[in-house]
PDB file of C-alpha atoms in Angstrom:
ATOM      1  CA  UNK A  45     -23.188  12.003   0.502  1.00  0.00           C
ATOM      2  CA  UNK A  46     -23.887   8.145   0.299  1.00  0.00           C
ATOM      3  CA  UNK A  47     -23.003   6.076   3.356  1.00  0.00           C
ATOM      4  CA  UNK A  48     -20.791   3.106   1.978  1.00  0.00           C
ATOM      5  CA  UNK A  49     -19.801   0.168   4.124  1.00  0.00           C
ATOM      6  CA  UNK A  50     -17.319  -2.610   3.516  1.00  0.00           C
ATOM      7  CA  UNK A  51     -17.033  -6.089   4.840  1.00  0.00           C
ATOM      8  CA  UNK A  52     -14.632  -7.330   5.924  1.00  0.00           C
ATOM      9  CA  UNK A  53     -12.678  -4.435   7.288  1.00  0.00           C
ATOM     10  CA  UNK A  54      -9.743  -6.657   7.363  1.00  0.00           C
ATOM     11  CA  UNK A  55      -8.596 -10.050   6.993  1.00  0.00           C
ATOM     12  CA  UNK A  56      -5.372 -12.285   6.877  1.00  0.00           C
ATOM     13  CA  UNK A  57      -5.695 -14.940   4.359  1.00  0.00           C
ATOM     14  CA  UNK A  58      -3.170 -17.743   3.233  1.00  0.00           C
ATOM     15  CA  UNK A  59      -1.690 -17.861  -0.019  1.00  0.00           C
ATOM     16  CA  UNK A  60      -3.811 -19.610  -2.569  1.00  0.00           C
ATOM     17  CA  UNK A  61      -7.131 -18.774  -1.229  1.00  0.00           C
ATOM     18  CA  UNK A  62      -9.766 -16.479  -2.142  1.00  0.00           C
ATOM     19  CA  UNK A  63     -11.425 -13.517  -0.356  1.00  0.00           C
ATOM     20  CA  UNK A  64     -14.543 -11.985  -1.372  1.00  0.00           C
ATOM     21  CA  UNK A  65     -15.077  -8.161  -0.227  1.00  0.00           C
ATOM     22  CA  UNK A  66     -18.602  -6.691  -0.009  1.00  0.00           C
ATOM     23  CA  UNK A  67     -19.459  -3.003  -0.852  1.00  0.00           C
ATOM     24  CA  UNK A  68     -22.952  -1.866   0.397  1.00  0.00           C
ATOM     25  CA  UNK A  69     -24.344   1.695  -0.186  1.00  0.00           C
ATOM     26  CA  UNK A  70     -27.441   3.147   1.556  1.00  0.00           C
ATOM     27  CA  UNK A  71     -28.753   4.566  -1.396  1.00  0.00           C
ATOM     28  CA  UNK A  72     -28.816   3.740  -5.264  1.00  0.00           C
ATOM     29  CA  UNK A  73     -25.813   5.121  -7.208  1.00  0.00           C
ATOM     30  CA  UNK A  74     -25.019   5.327 -10.757  1.00  0.00           C
ATOM     31  CA  UNK A  75     -21.570   3.963 -10.816  1.00  0.00           C
ATOM     32  CA  UNK A  76     -19.372   1.945  -8.544  1.00  0.00           C
ATOM     33  CA  UNK A  77     -15.638   1.335  -8.675  1.00  0.00           C
ATOM     34  CA  UNK A  78     -13.075  -0.899  -7.148  1.00  0.00           C
ATOM     35  CA  UNK A  79      -9.613   0.461  -6.204  1.00  0.00           C
ATOM     36  CA  UNK A  80      -6.477  -1.032  -4.916  1.00  0.00           C
ATOM     37  CA  UNK A  81      -3.873   0.740  -2.582  1.00  0.00           C
ATOM     38  CA  UNK A  82      -0.817  -1.091  -1.890  1.00  0.00           C
ATOM     39  CA  UNK A  83       1.559  -0.406   1.012  1.00  0.00           C
ATOM     40  CA  UNK A  84       2.592   3.072   0.998  1.00  0.00           C
ATOM     41  CA  UNK A  85       1.227   3.791  -2.399  1.00  0.00           C
ATOM     42  CA  UNK A  86      -1.512   5.723  -3.972  1.00  0.00           C
ATOM     43  CA  UNK A  87      -4.792   4.375  -5.227  1.00  0.00           C
ATOM     44  CA  UNK A  88      -5.046   2.568  -8.598  1.00  0.00           C
ATOM     45  CA  UNK A  89      -8.257   1.611 -10.242  1.00  0.00           C
ATOM     46  CA  UNK A  90      -9.200  -1.906 -10.569  1.00  0.00           C
ATOM     47  CA  UNK A  91     -12.399  -1.834 -12.377  1.00  0.00           C
ATOM     48  CA  UNK A  92     -15.665  -0.283 -12.853  1.00  0.00           C
ATOM     49  CA  UNK A  93     -18.648  -2.416 -11.667  1.00  0.00           C
ATOM     50  CA  UNK A  94     -21.404  -2.577 -14.108  1.00  0.00           C
ATOM     51  CA  UNK A  95     -24.843  -3.285 -12.921  1.00  0.00           C
ATOM     52  CA  UNK A  96     -26.083  -6.349 -14.734  1.00  0.00           C
ATOM     53  CA  UNK A  97     -23.248  -6.757 -16.818  1.00  0.00           C
ATOM     54  CA  UNK A  98     -19.515  -7.626 -16.783  1.00  0.00           C
ATOM     55  CA  UNK A  99     -17.120  -5.173 -15.109  1.00  0.00           C
ATOM     56  CA  UNK A 100     -14.784  -3.127 -17.080  1.00  0.00           C
ATOM     57  CA  UNK A 101     -11.305  -3.611 -16.085  1.00  0.00           C
ATOM     58  CA  UNK A 102      -8.248  -1.331 -16.367  1.00  0.00           C
ATOM     59  CA  UNK A 103      -4.987  -2.344 -18.039  1.00  0.00           C
ATOM     60  CA  UNK A 104      -3.055  -4.907 -15.712  1.00  0.00           C
ATOM     61  CA  UNK A 105      -6.182  -6.280 -14.039  1.00  0.00           C
ATOM     62  CA  UNK A 106      -8.166  -9.516 -15.180  1.00  0.00           C
ATOM     63  CA  UNK A 107     -11.611 -10.949 -14.365  1.00  0.00           C
ATOM     64  CA  UNK A 108     -10.084 -14.345 -13.413  1.00  0.00           C
ATOM     65  CA  UNK A 109      -8.142 -12.759 -10.817  1.00  0.00           C
ATOM     66  CA  UNK A 110     -10.374 -10.007  -9.776  1.00  0.00           C
ATOM     67  CA  UNK A 111     -14.092 -11.257 -10.503  1.00  0.00           C
ATOM     68  CA  UNK A 112     -16.605  -8.465  -9.722  1.00  0.00           C
ATOM     69  CA  UNK A 113     -20.320  -8.468  -9.344  1.00  0.00           C
ATOM     70  CA  UNK A 114     -22.899  -5.811  -9.187  1.00  0.00           C
ATOM     71  CA  UNK A 115     -26.383  -7.391  -8.857  1.00  0.00           C
ATOM     72  CA  UNK A 116     -28.166  -3.988  -8.240  1.00  0.00           C
ATOM     73  CA  UNK A 117     -27.614  -0.318  -7.591  1.00  0.00           C
ATOM     74  CA  UNK A 118     -26.633  -0.632  -3.988  1.00  0.00           C
ATOM     75  CA  UNK A 119     -24.194  -3.564  -3.735  1.00  0.00           C
ATOM     76  CA  UNK A 120     -21.102  -4.980  -5.371  1.00  0.00           C
ATOM     77  CA  UNK A 121     -18.508  -7.361  -4.635  1.00  0.00           C
ATOM     78  CA  UNK A 122     -14.746  -7.848  -5.450  1.00  0.00           C
ATOM     79  CA  UNK A 123     -13.143 -11.262  -5.219  1.00  0.00           C
ATOM     80  CA  UNK A 124      -9.493 -11.640  -4.908  1.00  0.00           C
ATOM     81  CA  UNK A 125      -8.539 -14.907  -6.195  1.00  0.00           C
ATOM     82  CA  UNK A 126      -5.527 -17.277  -5.827  1.00  0.00           C
ATOM     83  CA  UNK A 127      -4.030 -14.970  -3.309  1.00  0.00           C
ATOM     84  CA  UNK A 128      -0.316 -14.112  -3.141  1.00  0.00           C
ATOM     85  CA  UNK A 129       1.620 -11.905  -0.721  1.00  0.00           C
ATOM     86  CA  UNK A 130       1.748  -9.413  -3.340  1.00  0.00           C
ATOM     87  CA  UNK A 131      -2.029  -9.111  -3.162  1.00  0.00           C
ATOM     88  CA  UNK A 132      -1.544  -7.569   0.347  1.00  0.00           C
ATOM     89  CA  UNK A 133      -3.175  -4.128  -0.009  1.00  0.00           C
ATOM     90  CA  UNK A 134      -6.123  -2.061   0.953  1.00  0.00           C
ATOM     91  CA  UNK A 135      -9.103  -2.647  -1.216  1.00  0.00           C
ATOM     92  CA  UNK A 136     -11.610   0.294  -1.666  1.00  0.00           C
ATOM     93  CA  UNK A 137     -14.855   0.805  -3.386  1.00  0.00           C
ATOM     94  CA  UNK A 138     -16.127   4.158  -4.552  1.00  0.00           C
ATOM     95  CA  UNK A 139     -19.478   5.331  -5.694  1.00  0.00           C
ATOM     96  CA  UNK A 140     -20.580   8.111  -8.096  1.00  0.00           C
ATOM     97  CA  UNK A 141     -24.221   9.248  -7.672  1.00  0.00           C
ATOM     98  CA  UNK A 142     -24.703  11.259 -10.596  1.00  0.00           C
ATOM     99  CA  UNK A 143     -25.762  14.641  -9.069  1.00  0.00           C
ATOM    100  CA  UNK A 144     -22.144  15.892  -9.470  1.00  0.00           C
ATOM    101  CA  UNK A 145     -18.865  14.327 -10.168  1.00  0.00           C
ATOM    102  CA  UNK A 146     -17.786  13.896  -6.643  1.00  0.00           C
ATOM    103  CA  UNK A 147     -16.820  10.192  -5.705  1.00  0.00           C
ATOM    104  CA  UNK A 148     -17.261   8.723  -2.310  1.00  0.00           C
ATOM    105  CA  UNK A 149     -15.196   6.069  -0.799  1.00  0.00           C
ATOM    106  CA  UNK A 150     -16.008   3.254   1.569  1.00  0.00           C
ATOM    107  CA  UNK A 151     -13.668   2.561   4.651  1.00  0.00           C
ATOM    108  CA  UNK A 152     -11.644   0.192   2.917  1.00  0.00           C
ATOM    109  CA  UNK A 153     -10.815  -3.590   3.442  1.00  0.00           C
ATOM    110  CA  UNK A 154      -7.136  -4.321   4.615  1.00  0.00           C
ATOM    111  CA  UNK A 155      -5.763  -7.660   3.145  1.00  0.00           C
ATOM    112  CA  UNK A 156      -2.713  -9.407   4.271  1.00  0.00           C
ATOM    113  CA  UNK A 157      -1.821 -12.463   2.571  1.00  0.00           C
ATOM    114  CA  UNK A 158       0.829 -14.716   4.334  1.00  0.00           C
TER     115      UNK A 158
ATOM    116  CA  UNK B 248       0.128   5.299 -14.630  1.00  0.00           C
ATOM    117  CA  UNK B 249      -0.370   7.930 -12.030  1.00  0.00           C
ATOM    118  CA  UNK B 250      -1.771  11.353 -13.535  1.00  0.00           C
ATOM    119  CA  UNK B 251      -0.868  13.446 -10.536  1.00  0.00           C
ATOM    120  CA  UNK B 252       2.196  14.190  -8.611  1.00  0.00           C
ATOM    121  CA  UNK B 253       1.810  15.781  -5.439  1.00  0.00           C
ATOM    122  CA  UNK B 254       4.503  17.582  -3.700  1.00  0.00           C
ATOM    123  CA  UNK B 255       5.922  17.705  -1.166  1.00  0.00           C
ATOM    124  CA  UNK B 256       5.741  13.946  -0.451  1.00  0.00           C
ATOM    125  CA  UNK B 257       5.944  14.595   3.196  1.00  0.00           C
ATOM    126  CA  UNK B 258       5.451  17.836   5.229  1.00  0.00           C
ATOM    127  CA  UNK B 259       5.731  18.274   9.028  1.00  0.00           C
ATOM    128  CA  UNK B 260       4.412  21.476  10.533  1.00  0.00           C
ATOM    129  CA  UNK B 261       3.510  22.769  14.068  1.00  0.00           C
ATOM    130  CA  UNK B 262       0.019  23.368  15.099  1.00  0.00           C
ATOM    131  CA  UNK B 263      -1.404  26.644  13.852  1.00  0.00           C
ATOM    132  CA  UNK B 264       0.796  27.016  10.961  1.00  0.00           C
ATOM    133  CA  UNK B 265      -0.508  26.651   7.459  1.00  0.00           C
ATOM    134  CA  UNK B 266       0.171  23.657   5.175  1.00  0.00           C
ATOM    135  CA  UNK B 267       0.315  24.026   1.492  1.00  0.00           C
ATOM    136  CA  UNK B 268       0.352  21.002  -0.751  1.00  0.00           C
ATOM    137  CA  UNK B 269       0.638  20.917  -4.589  1.00  0.00           C
ATOM    138  CA  UNK B 270      -0.567  18.610  -7.214  1.00  0.00           C
ATOM    139  CA  UNK B 271       0.489  18.490 -10.968  1.00  0.00           C
ATOM    140  CA  UNK B 272      -1.228  16.512 -13.606  1.00  0.00           C
ATOM    141  CA  UNK B 273      -0.404  15.535 -17.180  1.00  0.00           C
ATOM    142  CA  UNK B 274      -3.534  15.469 -19.278  1.00  0.00           C
ATOM    143  CA  UNK B 275      -6.740  17.805 -19.595  1.00  0.00           C
ATOM    144  CA  UNK B 276      -9.157  17.396 -16.863  1.00  0.00           C
ATOM    145  CA  UNK B 277     -12.753  18.040 -16.099  1.00  0.00           C
ATOM    146  CA  UNK B 278     -12.530  17.999 -12.307  1.00  0.00           C
ATOM    147  CA  UNK B 279      -9.996  17.964  -9.734  1.00  0.00           C
ATOM    148  CA  UNK B 280     -10.808  16.346  -6.263  1.00  0.00           C
ATOM    149  CA  UNK B 281      -8.832  16.270  -2.978  1.00  0.00           C
ATOM    150  CA  UNK B 282      -9.055  13.695  -0.533  1.00  0.00           C
ATOM    151  CA  UNK B 283      -7.716  13.024   3.120  1.00  0.00           C
ATOM    152  CA  UNK B 284      -6.660   9.579   4.333  1.00  0.00           C
ATOM    153  CA  UNK B 285      -6.073   8.798   7.971  1.00  0.00           C
ATOM    154  CA  UNK B 286      -3.736   5.853   8.814  1.00  0.00           C
ATOM    155  CA  UNK B 287      -4.649   3.805   5.773  1.00  0.00           C
ATOM    156  CA  UNK B 288      -8.388   4.039   6.302  1.00  0.00           C
ATOM    157  CA  UNK B 289     -11.002   5.068   3.857  1.00  0.00           C
ATOM    158  CA  UNK B 290     -10.778   8.189   1.920  1.00  0.00           C
ATOM    159  CA  UNK B 291     -12.484  11.345   3.100  1.00  0.00           C
ATOM    160  CA  UNK B 292     -13.764  13.667   0.178  1.00  0.00           C
ATOM    161  CA  UNK B 293     -12.567  17.189   1.072  1.00  0.00           C
ATOM    162  CA  UNK B 294     -13.345  19.331  -2.089  1.00  0.00           C
ATOM    163  CA  UNK B 295     -13.996  19.306  -5.869  1.00  0.00           C
ATOM    164  CA  UNK B 296     -12.896  21.925  -8.266  1.00  0.00           C
ATOM    165  CA  UNK B 297     -14.186  22.061 -11.652  1.00  0.00           C
ATOM    166  CA  UNK B 298     -11.763  22.885 -14.810  1.00  0.00           C
ATOM    167  CA  UNK B 299     -13.626  26.277 -15.176  1.00  0.00           C
ATOM    168  CA  UNK B 300     -12.872  27.369 -11.638  1.00  0.00           C
ATOM    169  CA  UNK B 301      -9.715  28.874 -10.230  1.00  0.00           C
ATOM    170  CA  UNK B 302     -10.451  28.951  -6.443  1.00  0.00           C
ATOM    171  CA  UNK B 303     -12.644  27.386  -4.135  1.00  0.00           C
ATOM    172  CA  UNK B 304     -13.066  27.365  -0.303  1.00  0.00           C
ATOM    173  CA  UNK B 305     -14.422  25.128   2.267  1.00  0.00           C
ATOM    174  CA  UNK B 306     -13.992  26.097   6.035  1.00  0.00           C
ATOM    175  CA  UNK B 307     -10.038  26.061   6.600  1.00  0.00           C
ATOM    176  CA  UNK B 308      -9.381  24.515   3.077  1.00  0.00           C
ATOM    177  CA  UNK B 309      -8.487  26.532   0.086  1.00  0.00           C
ATOM    178  CA  UNK B 310      -7.985  24.966  -3.236  1.00  0.00           C
ATOM    179  CA  UNK B 311      -6.611  26.574  -6.463  1.00  0.00           C
ATOM    180  CA  UNK B 312      -6.430  25.301  -9.908  1.00  0.00           C
ATOM    181  CA  UNK B 313      -4.083  26.466 -12.756  1.00  0.00           C
ATOM    182  CA  UNK B 314      -5.210  24.427 -15.727  1.00  0.00           C
ATOM    183  CA  UNK B 315      -2.447  26.455 -17.891  1.00  0.00           C
ATOM    184  CA  UNK B 316       0.261  24.972 -15.763  1.00  0.00           C
ATOM    185  CA  UNK B 317      -1.811  21.632 -14.953  1.00  0.00           C
ATOM    186  CA  UNK B 318      -1.591  22.137 -11.297  1.00  0.00           C
ATOM    187  CA  UNK B 319      -3.564  22.529  -8.168  1.00  0.00           C
ATOM    188  CA  UNK B 320      -2.787  23.660  -4.533  1.00  0.00           C
ATOM    189  CA  UNK B 321      -4.570  22.635  -1.245  1.00  0.00           C
ATOM    190  CA  UNK B 322      -3.970  25.078   1.706  1.00  0.00           C
ATOM    191  CA  UNK B 323      -5.140  24.220   5.182  1.00  0.00           C
ATOM    192  CA  UNK B 324      -5.016  27.045   7.286  1.00  0.00           C
ATOM    193  CA  UNK B 325      -4.511  26.957  11.073  1.00  0.00           C
ATOM    194  CA  UNK B 326      -3.668  23.529  11.077  1.00  0.00           C
ATOM    195  CA  UNK B 327      -4.615  21.017  14.023  1.00  0.00           C
ATOM    196  CA  UNK B 328      -2.918  17.673  15.074  1.00  0.00           C
ATOM    197  CA  UNK B 329      -6.170  16.097  13.794  1.00  0.00           C
ATOM    198  CA  UNK B 330      -5.274  17.455  10.384  1.00  0.00           C
ATOM    199  CA  UNK B 331      -2.440  14.685  10.383  1.00  0.00           C
ATOM    200  CA  UNK B 332      -3.125  12.335   7.483  1.00  0.00           C
ATOM    201  CA  UNK B 333      -2.255  11.571   3.829  1.00  0.00           C
ATOM    202  CA  UNK B 334      -3.603  13.996   1.279  1.00  0.00           C
ATOM    203  CA  UNK B 335      -4.398  12.936  -2.314  1.00  0.00           C
ATOM    204  CA  UNK B 336      -5.481  14.754  -5.439  1.00  0.00           C
ATOM    205  CA  UNK B 337      -7.482  12.940  -8.220  1.00  0.00           C
ATOM    206  CA  UNK B 338      -8.589  13.886 -11.463  1.00  0.00           C
ATOM    207  CA  UNK B 339     -11.226  12.874 -14.027  1.00  0.00           C
ATOM    208  CA  UNK B 340     -11.399  13.625 -17.800  1.00  0.00           C
ATOM    209  CA  UNK B 341     -15.328  14.203 -17.637  1.00  0.00           C
ATOM    210  CA  UNK B 342     -17.641  12.988 -20.357  1.00  0.00           C
ATOM    211  CA  UNK B 343     -18.921   9.357 -19.672  1.00  0.00           C
ATOM    212  CA  UNK B 344     -15.371   8.615 -18.028  1.00  0.00           C
ATOM    213  CA  UNK B 345     -15.826   9.103 -14.399  1.00  0.00           C
ATOM    214  CA  UNK B 346     -12.873   7.277 -13.412  1.00  0.00           C
ATOM    215  CA  UNK B 347     -10.452   8.849 -10.991  1.00  0.00           C
ATOM    216  CA  UNK B 348      -6.790   9.010 -11.384  1.00  0.00           C
ATOM    217  CA  UNK B 349      -4.748   9.647  -8.208  1.00  0.00           C
ATOM    218  CA  UNK B 350      -1.561  11.356  -7.331  1.00  0.00           C
ATOM    219  CA  UNK B 351       1.043   9.968  -5.060  1.00  0.00           C
ATOM    220  CA  UNK B 352      -0.050  11.845  -2.037  1.00  0.00           C
ATOM    221  CA  UNK B 353       1.178  14.108   0.567  1.00  0.00           C
ATOM    222  CA  UNK B 354       1.904  12.954   4.227  1.00  0.00           C
ATOM    223  CA  UNK B 355       1.142  15.772   6.379  1.00  0.00           C
ATOM    224  CA  UNK B 356       2.040  15.748  10.019  1.00  0.00           C
ATOM    225  CA  UNK B 357       1.182  18.447  12.433  1.00  0.00           C
ATOM    226  CA  UNK B 358       2.828  18.504  15.645  1.00  0.00           C
ATOM    227  CA  UNK B 359       1.005  19.598  18.962  1.00  0.00           C
TER     228      UNK B 359
END
């Protein structure tokens, strides 16, 4: 399976600011996804990061709030913009390599907004 | 909306006992995957079972899938304190749609 890293692992941010989370994979992958896990909850898909084109967002998530980039097949970023305390969550990237349907996850970024 | 519902929501057992967690889903699936999450960290992939499979084993893990009942179970045998974690099921509908829809998860506590 791919080795996935995320930066930062955690951060405490002030309301109204933005944070960019990086996801790096050690091999080229077909698809990359971003998920949010609110405190005590399960995971919800934010968007599919498309290489070389705009991300595909799920219902309830918009590009202005969660801009995503994927400049190549091993790297993606998620920005959480104009943060509020409700954005406090764990943000996880996942990858799908194409050999099977298994998806693998990064270690997550724990964000606290004060 | 959540596709899967795990039960129980929380399970507490003694070391050495078996733990069984269940997952139900609502729509047709292509695959179902089980993940483990320790203390709010990243998800560890445990096992994938395809819709045309009924049972799968991996070490101390046994997964079953009943597509007629839209349900799956994860059995951990001879549990250890290190198995303490949250367990999630996730489904995909296949085709070109590889998005995962997660259940609510089961918090398993294994007491030494």
